[in-house]
Coordinates of C-alpha atoms in Angstrom, one line a residue:
M1128 CA -17.3 7.5 -2.8
G1129 CA -15.8 10.1 -0.8
A1130 CA -16.7 8.0 2.1
A1131 CA -16.3 4.8 0.2
G1132 CA -13.1 5.9 -1.3
L1133 CA -11.4 6.9 1.9
L1134 CA -13.0 3.9 3.4
R1135 CA -11.4 1.5 1.2
A1136 CA -8.4 3.5 0.2
A1137 CA -6.7 2.4 3.4
L1138 CA -6.7 -1.2 1.9
W1139 CA -5.2 -0.4 -1.4
A1140 CA -1.6 -0.5 -2.6
L1141 CA -2.2 -0.3 -6.3
L1142 CA -0.1 0.8 -9.2
L1143 CA 3.1 -0.7 -7.9
P1144 CA 6.4 0.6 -9.4
L1145 CA 7.9 -1.4 -12.2
V1146 CA 11.1 -2.0 -10.2
A1147 CA 11.4 -4.8 -7.7
A1148 CA 10.3 -3.8 -4.2
D1149 CA 10.1 -6.6 -1.6
E1150 CA 9.1 -6.3 2.0
G1151 CA 11.0 -8.0 4.7
I1152 CA 11.6 -7.9 8.4
L1153 CA 14.6 -6.7 10.5
H1154 CA 14.7 -8.7 13.7
A1155 CA 16.5 -6.7 16.4
S1156 CA 17.7 -8.1 19.7
G1157 CA 19.0 -6.1 22.7
S1158 CA 21.8 -7.0 25.0
G1159 CA 19.7 -7.4 28.2
V1160 CA 18.9 -10.7 30.1
P1161 CA 16.6 -11.9 28.8
P1162 CA 17.1 -10.0 25.6
I1163 CA 14.4 -7.7 24.4
T1164 CA 13.5 -8.2 20.7
K1165 CA 11.5 -6.2 18.2
D1166 CA 10.7 -6.4 14.5
Y1167 CA 10.9 -3.6 12.0
C1168 CA 9.9 -3.2 8.3
I1169 CA 12.6 -3.2 5.6
I1170 CA 12.4 -2.8 1.8
Y1171 CA 14.9 -4.8 -0.3
N1172 CA 15.4 -5.8 -3.9
S1173 CA 15.0 -9.6 -4.4
N1174 CA 16.9 -9.3 -7.7
W1175 CA 20.0 -8.3 -5.7
V1176 CA 19.8 -10.6 -2.7
S1177 CA 17.8 -13.5 -1.4
L1178 CA 16.8 -13.3 2.3
P1179 CA 16.1 -16.4 4.4
K1180 CA 12.4 -17.1 4.9
T1181 CA 12.7 -17.9 8.6
L1182 CA 14.8 -16.7 11.6
D1183 CA 16.3 -20.2 11.9
N1184 CA 18.5 -19.7 8.9
A1185 CA 19.3 -16.0 9.6
T1186 CA 22.7 -14.7 10.7
F1187 CA 22.8 -12.0 13.4
R1188 CA 25.2 -9.1 13.1
T1189 CA 26.1 -6.3 15.6
L1190 CA 24.6 -3.0 14.4
E1191 CA 26.8 0.0 14.0
N1192 CA 24.8 3.2 13.9
L1193 CA 26.4 5.6 11.4
T1194 CA 23.3 7.7 10.6
S1195 CA 25.5 10.8 11.0
T1196 CA 27.0 10.0 7.6
V1197 CA 25.6 9.2 4.1
L1198 CA 28.6 7.0 3.3
C1199 CA 29.4 8.4 -0.1
S1200 CA 33.1 8.2 0.6
S1201 CA 35.2 5.7 2.6
A1202 CA 36.9 8.7 4.3
E1203 CA 33.7 9.4 6.2
V1204 CA 34.2 6.6 8.7
P1205 CA 37.3 5.3 10.6
S1206 CA 39.1 2.2 9.3
G1207 CA 37.9 -1.1 10.9
L1208 CA 34.7 0.3 12.4
M1209 CA 32.5 -1.6 10.1
K1210 CA 34.3 -5.0 10.0
D1211 CA 31.9 -7.9 10.2
K1212 CA 29.0 -5.7 11.3
A1213 CA 25.6 -4.5 10.1
V1214 CA 25.9 -0.8 9.3
V1215 CA 23.1 1.8 9.1
V1216 CA 23.7 5.1 7.2
M1217 CA 21.5 7.9 6.0
R1218 CA 19.9 8.0 2.5
G1219 CA 21.1 10.7 0.0
N1220 CA 23.9 12.2 -2.1
C1221 CA 24.8 8.9 -3.9
T1222 CA 23.2 5.7 -5.0
F1223 CA 22.4 2.7 -2.8
L1224 CA 24.9 0.5 -4.6
E1225 CA 27.7 3.1 -4.3
K1226 CA 27.1 3.1 -0.6
A1227 CA 27.1 -0.7 -0.6
R1228 CA 30.4 -1.0 -2.5
I1229 CA 32.1 1.3 0.0
A1230 CA 30.6 -0.6 3.0
Q1231 CA 31.7 -3.9 1.6
S1232 CA 35.2 -2.6 0.9
L1233 CA 35.4 -1.6 4.6
G1234 CA 34.4 -5.1 5.8
A1235 CA 30.6 -4.6 6.5
K1236 CA 28.4 -7.7 6.2
M1237 CA 25.0 -5.9 5.9
L1238 CA 24.0 -2.4 4.9
L1239 CA 20.9 -0.6 6.1
I1240 CA 20.0 2.8 4.6
A1241 CA 17.8 5.0 6.8
S1242 CA 15.1 7.1 5.1
K1243 CA 13.2 10.0 6.7
S1244 CA 10.7 9.9 3.8
R1245 CA 8.3 7.1 2.9
L1246 CA 10.0 3.9 2.0
S1247 CA 10.1 3.2 -1.8
A1248 CA 11.6 0.7 -4.2
I1249 CA 15.3 0.2 -4.5
S1250 CA 16.0 0.7 -8.2
D1251 CA 19.7 1.1 -8.9
N1252 CA 21.2 -0.9 -11.8
K1253 CA 22.7 -4.0 -10.2
T1254 CA 24.6 -4.9 -13.4
D1255 CA 27.0 -2.0 -12.8
F1256 CA 28.0 -3.4 -9.5
E1257 CA 28.3 -7.2 -10.0
D1258 CA 30.9 -7.4 -7.2
V1259 CA 28.5 -6.2 -4.5
T1260 CA 27.3 -9.2 -2.5
L1261 CA 26.3 -7.9 0.9
P1262 CA 22.5 -7.5 1.7
I1263 CA 21.1 -4.0 1.2
A1264 CA 17.8 -2.8 2.8
L1265 CA 15.9 0.4 3.3
I1266 CA 14.6 1.2 6.7
R1267 CA 12.7 4.1 8.3
Y1268 CA 14.9 6.5 10.2
N1269 CA 12.3 6.6 13.0
D1270 CA 12.7 2.9 13.5
I1271 CA 16.4 3.3 14.0
V1272 CA 15.7 5.9 16.7
D1273 CA 13.1 3.6 18.3
M1274 CA 15.6 0.7 18.2
Q1275 CA 18.1 2.7 20.2
L1276 CA 15.5 3.8 22.7
V1277 CA 13.9 0.4 23.2
L1278 CA 16.8 -2.0 22.9
G1279 CA 19.8 0.1 23.9
K1280 CA 23.0 0.9 22.1
E1281 CA 24.2 -2.6 21.7
V1282 CA 21.9 -4.2 19.2
N1283 CA 22.2 -7.4 17.1
V1284 CA 20.1 -7.5 13.9
T1285 CA 19.3 -9.9 11.1
L1286 CA 17.1 -9.8 8.0
Y1287 CA 14.5 -12.3 6.8
S1288 CA 11.5 -12.3 4.5
P1289 CA 8.7 -14.7 5.6
P1290 CA 6.2 -15.7 2.9
L1291 CA 2.9 -14.0 2.8
P1292 CA 0.0 -15.9 4.5
E1293 CA -2.5 -17.4 2.1
F1294 CA -5.4 -15.9 3.9
D1295 CA -5.7 -13.4 6.8
Y1296 CA -8.4 -14.7 9.2
S1297 CA -9.1 -11.2 10.5
M1298 CA -11.1 -10.9 7.2
V1299 CA -13.6 -13.3 8.7
V1300 CA -14.2 -10.7 11.5
I1301 CA -14.5 -7.9 9.0
F1302 CA -17.0 -10.0 7.0
L1303 CA -19.2 -10.6 10.0
I1304 CA -19.1 -7.0 11.1
A1305 CA -20.0 -5.7 7.6
V1306 CA -22.8 -8.2 6.9
F1307 CA -24.3 -7.7 10.4
T1308 CA -24.2 -3.9 10.0
V1309 CA -25.8 -3.9 6.5
A1310 CA -28.5 -6.4 7.6
L1311 CA -29.4 -4.7 10.8
G1312 CA -29.4 -1.2 9.2
G1313 CA -31.7 -2.4 6.4
Y1314 CA -34.0 -4.1 9.0
W1315 CA -34.1 -0.9 11.1
S1316 CA -35.0 1.1 8.1
G1317 CA -37.9 -1.3 7.4
V1318 CA -39.1 -0.9 11.0
A1319 CA -39.1 2.9 10.6
E1320 CA -41.0 2.6 7.3
L1321 CA -43.6 0.4 8.9
E1322 CA -44.1 3.0 11.6
N1323 CA -44.4 5.7 9.0
L1324 CA -47.1 3.8 7.1
K1325 CA -49.1 3.4 10.3
A1326 CA -48.7 7.1 11.0
V1327 CA -50.4 7.9 7.7
A1328 CA -53.7 6.9 9.2
S1329 CA -53.3 9.7 11.8
P1330 CA -54.1 13.1 10.3
G1331 CA -52.6 14.9 13.2
E1332 CA -49.2 13.3 12.7
R1333 CA -49.1 13.2 8.9
E1334 CA -47.7 16.7 8.2
T1335 CA -45.0 16.4 10.8
R1336 CA -43.9 13.0 9.4
W1337 CA -43.9 14.2 5.8
K1338 CA -41.5 17.1 6.6
K1339 CA -39.2 14.8 8.5
E1340 CA -39.0 12.3 5.6
E1341 CA -38.4 15.1 3.1
N1342 CA -35.2 16.2 5.0
V1343 CA -33.6 12.8 4.7
T1344 CA -34.6 11.5 1.3
F1345 CA -32.0 11.2 -1.5
T1346 CA -33.3 12.2 -4.9
P1347 CA -31.3 11.8 -8.1
V1348 CA -30.3 15.5 -7.9
T1349 CA -29.1 15.3 -4.3
V1350 CA -27.3 12.0 -5.2
I1351 CA -25.3 13.8 -7.9
L1352 CA -24.6 16.8 -5.6
F1353 CA -23.4 14.4 -2.9
V1354 CA -20.9 12.8 -5.2
V1355 CA -19.6 16.2 -6.4
I1356 CA -19.1 17.2 -2.8
C1357 CA -17.2 14.0 -2.1
C1358 CA -14.9 14.7 -5.1
V1359 CA -14.2 18.2 -3.9
M1360 CA -13.6 17.1 -0.3
L1361 CA -11.2 14.3 -1.4
V1362 CA -9.1 16.7 -3.5
L1363 CA -9.0 19.2 -0.6
L1364 CA -7.8 16.5 1.7
Y1365 CA -5.1 15.6 -0.7
F1366 CA -3.7 19.2 -0.7
F1367 CA -4.6 20.3 2.9
Y1368 CA -4.5 17.0 4.7
K1369 CA -2.5 18.2 7.7
W1370 CA -5.3 20.5 8.7
L1371 CA -8.4 18.9 7.4
V1372 CA -7.7 15.5 9.0
Y1373 CA -8.5 17.1 12.4
V1374 CA -11.7 18.5 11.0
I1375 CA -12.7 15.0 9.9
I1376 CA -11.7 13.5 13.3
S1377 CA -13.9 16.2 15.0
V1378 CA -16.9 15.5 12.7
F1379 CA -16.5 11.8 13.3
C1380 CA -16.5 12.2 17.1
L1381 CA -19.7 14.3 16.9
A1382 CA -21.5 12.1 14.3
S1383 CA -20.5 8.8 16.0
A1384 CA -21.6 10.0 19.4
M1385 CA -25.0 11.0 18.1
S1386 CA -25.3 7.8 16.1
L1387 CA -24.4 5.7 19.1
Y1388 CA -27.0 7.6 21.1
N1389 CA -29.7 7.0 18.4
C1390 CA -28.9 3.3 18.2
L1391 CA -28.9 2.7 22.0
A1392 CA -31.9 4.9 22.5
A1393 CA -33.9 2.7 20.2
L1394 CA -32.9 -0.3 22.3
I1395 CA -33.6 1.4 25.6
G1396 CA -37.0 2.5 24.3
E1397 CA -38.1 -1.2 24.3
I1398 CA -37.2 -1.6 28.0
P1399 CA -40.2 -0.8 30.3
F1400 CA -38.0 0.1 33.2
G1401 CA -36.3 3.3 34.4
Q1402 CA -38.7 5.7 32.7
C1403 CA -38.6 8.4 35.4
R1404 CA -38.6 11.9 34.0
I1405 CA -37.4 15.3 35.0
T1406 CA -38.7 18.7 33.8
C1407 CA -36.3 21.1 32.2
S1408 CA -37.3 24.3 30.4
N1409 CA -41.0 23.2 30.3
K1410 CA -40.0 19.9 28.7
T1411 CA -39.8 16.5 30.2
I1412 CA -37.0 14.0 29.5
E1413 CA -36.2 10.5 30.7
V1414 CA -33.3 10.5 33.2
R1415 CA -31.9 7.3 31.5
L1416 CA -31.6 9.2 28.2
I1417 CA -29.5 11.9 29.9
F1418 CA -27.1 9.3 31.3
L1419 CA -27.1 7.7 27.8
A1420 CA -26.1 10.9 26.2
I1421 CA -23.3 11.4 28.7
F1422 CA -22.1 7.8 28.0
C1423 CA -22.0 8.2 24.3
T1424 CA -20.2 11.6 24.5
A1425 CA -17.6 10.0 26.8
A1426 CA -17.1 7.1 24.4
A1427 CA -16.3 9.5 21.5
V1428 CA -14.0 11.7 23.7
V1429 CA -12.1 8.6 25.0
W1430 CA -11.5 7.5 21.4
A1431 CA -10.4 10.9 20.3
V1432 CA -7.8 11.1 23.1
F1433 CA -6.5 7.5 22.7
R1434 CA -7.1 7.1 18.9
N1435 CA -3.5 6.2 18.2
E1436 CA -3.3 3.4 20.9
D1437 CA -3.3 0.4 18.6
R1438 CA -3.8 -2.2 21.4
W1439 CA -7.4 -1.4 22.1
A1440 CA -8.5 1.9 20.5
W1441 CA -9.6 0.0 17.3
I1442 CA -12.4 -1.7 19.3
L1443 CA -13.9 1.6 20.3
Q1444 CA -13.5 3.0 16.7
D1445 CA -15.3 -0.1 15.4
I1446 CA -18.2 0.3 17.8
L1447 CA -18.5 4.0 17.0
G1448 CA -18.1 3.2 13.3
V1449 CA -20.8 0.5 13.3
A1450 CA -23.2 2.9 15.1
F1451 CA -22.4 5.6 12.5
C1452 CA -23.1 3.2 9.6
L1453 CA -26.3 1.9 11.2
N1454 CA -27.7 5.4 11.8
F1455 CA -26.6 6.6 8.3
I1456 CA -28.3 3.6 6.6
K1457 CA -31.5 4.1 8.6
T1458 CA -31.7 7.9 8.3
L1459 CA -30.8 8.5 4.6
K1460 CA -33.6 7.3 2.5
M1461 CA -33.4 6.3 -1.2
P1462 CA -36.8 6.9 -2.7
N1463 CA -36.5 4.4 -5.6
F1464 CA -34.3 2.0 -7.3
K1465 CA -33.4 4.6 -9.9
S1466 CA -31.7 6.7 -7.3
C1467 CA -29.9 3.6 -5.9
V1468 CA -28.5 2.9 -9.4
I1469 CA -27.3 6.5 -9.9
L1470 CA -25.7 6.6 -6.4
L1471 CA -23.9 3.2 -6.6
G1472 CA -22.9 3.7 -10.2
L1473 CA -21.4 7.2 -9.7
L1474 CA -19.6 6.1 -6.6
L1475 CA -18.1 3.1 -8.4
L1476 CA -16.9 5.4 -11.2
Y1477 CA -15.6 7.8 -8.6
D1478 CA -13.6 5.0 -7.0
V1479 CA -12.1 3.9 -10.3
F1480 CA -11.1 7.4 -11.3
F1481 CA -9.4 8.4 -8.0
V1482 CA -7.6 5.1 -7.7
F1483 CA -6.6 4.2 -11.3
I1484 CA -6.7 7.5 -13.2
T1485 CA -5.3 10.1 -10.8
P1486 CA -1.8 8.6 -10.7
F1487 CA -1.4 9.9 -14.3
I1488 CA -2.6 13.4 -13.2
T1489 CA -0.5 13.7 -10.0
K1490 CA 2.7 13.0 -11.9
D1491 CA 4.5 16.0 -13.3
N1492 CA 7.0 16.2 -16.1
N1493 CA 9.9 15.3 -13.9
G1494 CA 8.2 12.0 -12.8
L1495 CA 7.4 13.4 -9.3
N1496 CA 4.0 13.7 -7.8
F1497 CA 2.7 17.0 -6.4
Y1498 CA 4.6 16.4 -3.2
G1499 CA 7.8 15.7 -5.0
N1500 CA 8.5 12.5 -3.1
D1501 CA 7.5 9.7 -5.5
K1502 CA 8.7 9.0 -9.0
N1503 CA 5.5 7.2 -9.8
G1504 CA 2.3 9.3 -9.6
A1505 CA 0.3 8.4 -6.5
S1506 CA -3.4 7.6 -6.3
I1507 CA -5.2 10.4 -4.5
M1508 CA -7.2 7.9 -2.5
V1509 CA -4.1 6.0 -1.4
E1510 CA -2.3 9.2 -0.5
V1511 CA -5.2 10.5 1.6
A1512 CA -5.7 7.1 3.3
A1513 CA -1.9 6.8 4.1
G1514 CA -1.6 10.4 5.1
P1515 CA 0.4 12.7 2.7
F1516 CA 3.8 13.7 4.0
G1517 CA 3.8 10.6 6.1
N1518 CA 1.3 12.2 8.5
S1519 CA 0.7 9.9 11.5
E1520 CA -2.9 10.9 11.8
K1521 CA -5.3 8.7 9.9
L1522 CA -8.8 9.3 8.8
P1523 CA -11.3 7.5 11.1
V1524 CA -13.5 6.2 8.3
V1525 CA -12.7 2.5 8.4
I1526 CA -13.5 -0.6 10.4
R1527 CA -10.2 -1.9 11.8
V1528 CA -9.4 -5.5 12.9
P1529 CA -5.8 -6.5 13.8
R1530 CA -4.2 -8.9 11.4
L1531 CA -3.9 -12.4 12.9
E1532 CA -1.1 -13.6 10.6
H1533 CA 2.4 -12.3 11.2
S1534 CA 4.1 -11.1 8.0
A1535 CA 6.2 -8.2 6.7
S1536 CA 3.0 -6.6 5.5
T1537 CA 1.8 -6.0 9.1
L1538 CA 5.0 -4.0 9.7
C1539 CA 5.4 -2.2 6.3
D1540 CA 1.8 -1.5 5.3
L1541 CA -1.0 -1.8 7.8
P1542 CA -1.1 -3.9 11.0
F1543 CA -4.9 -4.0 10.6
S1544 CA -7.3 -5.4 8.0
L1545 CA -9.5 -2.5 7.0
L1546 CA -13.0 -2.0 5.4
G1547 CA -14.2 1.5 4.7
F1548 CA -17.5 2.8 6.0
G1549 CA -18.5 3.5 2.3
D1550 CA -18.3 -0.2 1.6
I1551 CA -20.9 -0.7 4.2
I1552 CA -23.0 2.4 3.8
V1553 CA -23.3 2.6 0.0
P1554 CA -24.6 -1.0 -0.5
G1555 CA -26.5 -0.7 2.8
L1556 CA -28.6 2.1 1.4
L1557 CA -29.8 -0.3 -1.4
V1558 CA -30.5 -3.0 1.2
A1559 CA -32.5 -0.5 3.2
Y1560 CA -34.5 0.5 0.1
C1561 CA -35.2 -3.2 -0.6
R1562 CA -36.5 -3.7 3.0
R1563 CA -38.7 -0.6 2.7
F1564 CA -40.1 -1.8 -0.6
D1565 CA -40.9 -5.2 1.0
V1566 CA -42.8 -3.4 3.7
Q1567 CA -44.7 -1.2 1.2
T1568 CA -45.6 -4.1 -1.0
R1569 CA -45.9 -6.8 1.7
S1570 CA -43.6 -9.1 -0.2
S1571 CA -42.3 -11.2 2.7
S1572 CA -38.8 -9.7 2.8
I1573 CA -37.8 -11.3 -0.5
Y1574 CA -36.0 -8.2 -1.8
Y1575 CA -34.3 -7.5 1.6
I1576 CA -33.1 -11.1 2.1
S1577 CA -31.8 -11.4 -1.5
C1578 CA -29.9 -8.2 -1.5
T1579 CA -28.3 -9.0 1.9
I1580 CA -27.2 -12.3 0.6
A1581 CA -25.8 -10.7 -2.6
Y1582 CA -23.9 -8.3 -0.4
A1583 CA -22.4 -11.2 1.5
V1584 CA -21.5 -12.9 -1.7
G1585 CA -19.8 -9.7 -3.0
M1586 CA -17.7 -9.5 0.2
V1587 CA -16.6 -13.1 -0.2
L1588 CA -15.7 -12.5 -3.8
T1589 CA -13.7 -9.5 -2.7
F1590 CA -11.7 -11.6 -0.2
V1591 CA -11.2 -14.4 -2.7
V1592 CA -9.7 -12.0 -5.3
L1593 CA -7.6 -10.4 -2.5
A1594 CA -6.2 -13.7 -1.5
L1595 CA -5.4 -14.7 -5.1
M1596 CA -3.9 -11.5 -6.2
K1597 CA -2.1 -10.6 -2.9
M1598 CA -3.2 -7.0 -3.5
G1599 CA -5.9 -4.8 -1.9
Q1600 CA -9.2 -4.8 -3.8
P1601 CA -11.8 -2.0 -4.3
A1602 CA -14.7 -3.7 -2.6
L1603 CA -17.4 -1.7 -4.4
L1604 CA -16.1 -3.2 -7.7
Y1605 CA -17.7 -6.5 -6.5
L1606 CA -20.4 -5.3 -4.1
V1607 CA -22.1 -2.9 -6.6
P1608 CA -22.7 -5.4 -9.4
C1609 CA -23.7 -8.2 -7.0
T1610 CA -26.4 -6.1 -5.2
L1611 CA -27.7 -4.2 -8.2
I1612 CA -28.0 -7.3 -10.4
T1613 CA -29.6 -9.4 -7.7
S1614 CA -32.2 -6.7 -6.9
S1615 CA -33.0 -6.3 -10.6
L1616 CA -33.4 -10.0 -11.1
V1617 CA -35.8 -10.3 -8.2
A1618 CA -37.9 -7.4 -9.4
W1619 CA -37.9 -8.8 -13.0
R1620 CA -38.8 -12.3 -11.8
R1621 CA -41.7 -10.9 -9.7
K1622 CA -42.8 -8.6 -12.6
E1623 CA -42.4 -5.6 -10.4
M1624 CA -39.6 -3.8 -12.1
K1625 CA -41.6 -0.7 -12.9
K1626 CA -42.8 -0.3 -9.3
F1627 CA -39.3 -1.1 -8.0
W1628 CA -37.7 1.4 -10.3
K1629 CA -40.0 4.3 -9.5
G1630 CA -40.6 3.4 -5.8
S1631 CA -43.8 3.2 -3.9
S1632 CA -46.3 5.9 -4.8
Y1633 CA -47.8 6.2 -1.3
Q1634 CA -45.6 9.2 -0.3
M1635 CA -46.4 11.0 -3.6
M1636 CA -50.1 10.4 -3.2
E1637 CA -50.0 11.6 0.4
H1638 CA -48.1 14.7 -0.6
L1639 CA -50.2 15.6 -3.6
D1640 CA -53.6 14.7 -2.1
Y1641 CA -53.1 15.9 1.4
T1642 CA -56.3 17.6 2.4
G1643 CA -56.4 16.6 6.1
N1644 CA -59.3 14.1 5.7
E1645 CA -59.3 10.4 6.4
E1646 CA -60.5 9.4 3.0
S1647 CA -57.4 10.8 1.2
T1648 CA -55.1 9.2 3.7
A1649 CA -56.8 5.9 3.5
S1650 CA -56.7 5.9 -0.3
A1651 CA -52.9 6.6 -0.3
T1652 CA -52.3 3.8 2.2
E1653 CA -54.5 1.4 0.2
Q1654 CA -52.6 2.1 -3.0
S1655 CA -49.3 1.6 -1.2
G1656 CA -50.3 -1.8 0.2
G1657 CA -51.9 -2.9 -3.1
Q1658 CA -48.6 -2.6 -4.9

């Protein structure tokens, strides 16, 4: 799931290093009245030091900024400068514990090590330095710069590590958005299928309809080709992220604007007001659709300009993302259950490979990945989602909702709960097929309702495992079995598995028997309804 992988990859932090790596919070306070405070992410080793769980038990220290030195020698700093202070120095040239021993000998009470690269585990051998007792933590260099700009030169800091929340209630919002989008996309696809069936009775419209359907139908061959393209695209993103990320952003803006237009145009079409038209190039168009196109384009442009504004840009991204998923589910047509099984199965295997297997491929003989910045091989999906080289630009292929529970994870990992578009679109295509099959066989929506419920159950199962394991989960690992098994059981129970597997024959009959006469058309329609 190129889409599904990138979609969900933002959630995952799999294949953790074997050394201890604990997330904590540095709480910084300025010297103003009232003092300005701000929290920053830190990484520490709980085997070396135990941090308080709340601010109530934390001790504040004055911060001494010594990022001009790496502190590999006590001669690098004047005597007495560190006494009873928290000290921040640069990473490099010597081990963390060697720096800590020097800082402790000079009277420091806390050591912060600033890193310009991505934060990683602290893995020195503590047994070689049993006499080191001061807290040691790794912090981003950019956070130190931000601290000086926001809080001023006189800053007091403390460290603490609050426990992880049992459940992040933003997941409830994610759940509602996902189920709503899948259900509505499937229903919309069924409405389009019903209109297509009615159009079969009109010989003048039949050929046009057939060509249109042929362009958006996923066959088993095109499914395989689609997955191969996704694989190639993901690998290219891994190596050329800094350039391709802007291509993806541009494509998202264009596709989401068109999708939002299609979704809103379908709603506006049901309103019997404001239908005045103008003539342009011998064609007439409704004025309200012109304004709608301008509005949708403006929405995509505003998002593109302010996409890194975390306070509100996520709302616009989610609206555009939901429209994109709805239009994708409605437009791409799975012709039968066989194609659905191939698509969902291949994307599930794709997910597993690029998350679990690629870390062994990206690791070279020296224990570094292709970028040379991680001793443990990195998952290609995780790297692409996080942005290789620490790139601040993120791929806009996820639904984002701010986390409602305050914890170190919101600072160190992602301040948002995420669900990839693929986790909506991929199962959504199966739900849409079930809805169309219901329409073709007049089966009272049993397939559609069952598959939608199965999708909701799969999402709940994903969140339960997430809460229990405290680790991001690949949603398709639960969504694919839930939806495929449920759909199969319904078809088997109704003794329609053969029809469900091969799909309705009304399209094939229409294509093969098309002669332009009413008898052939009526026969194809009757066979479709009789199934």
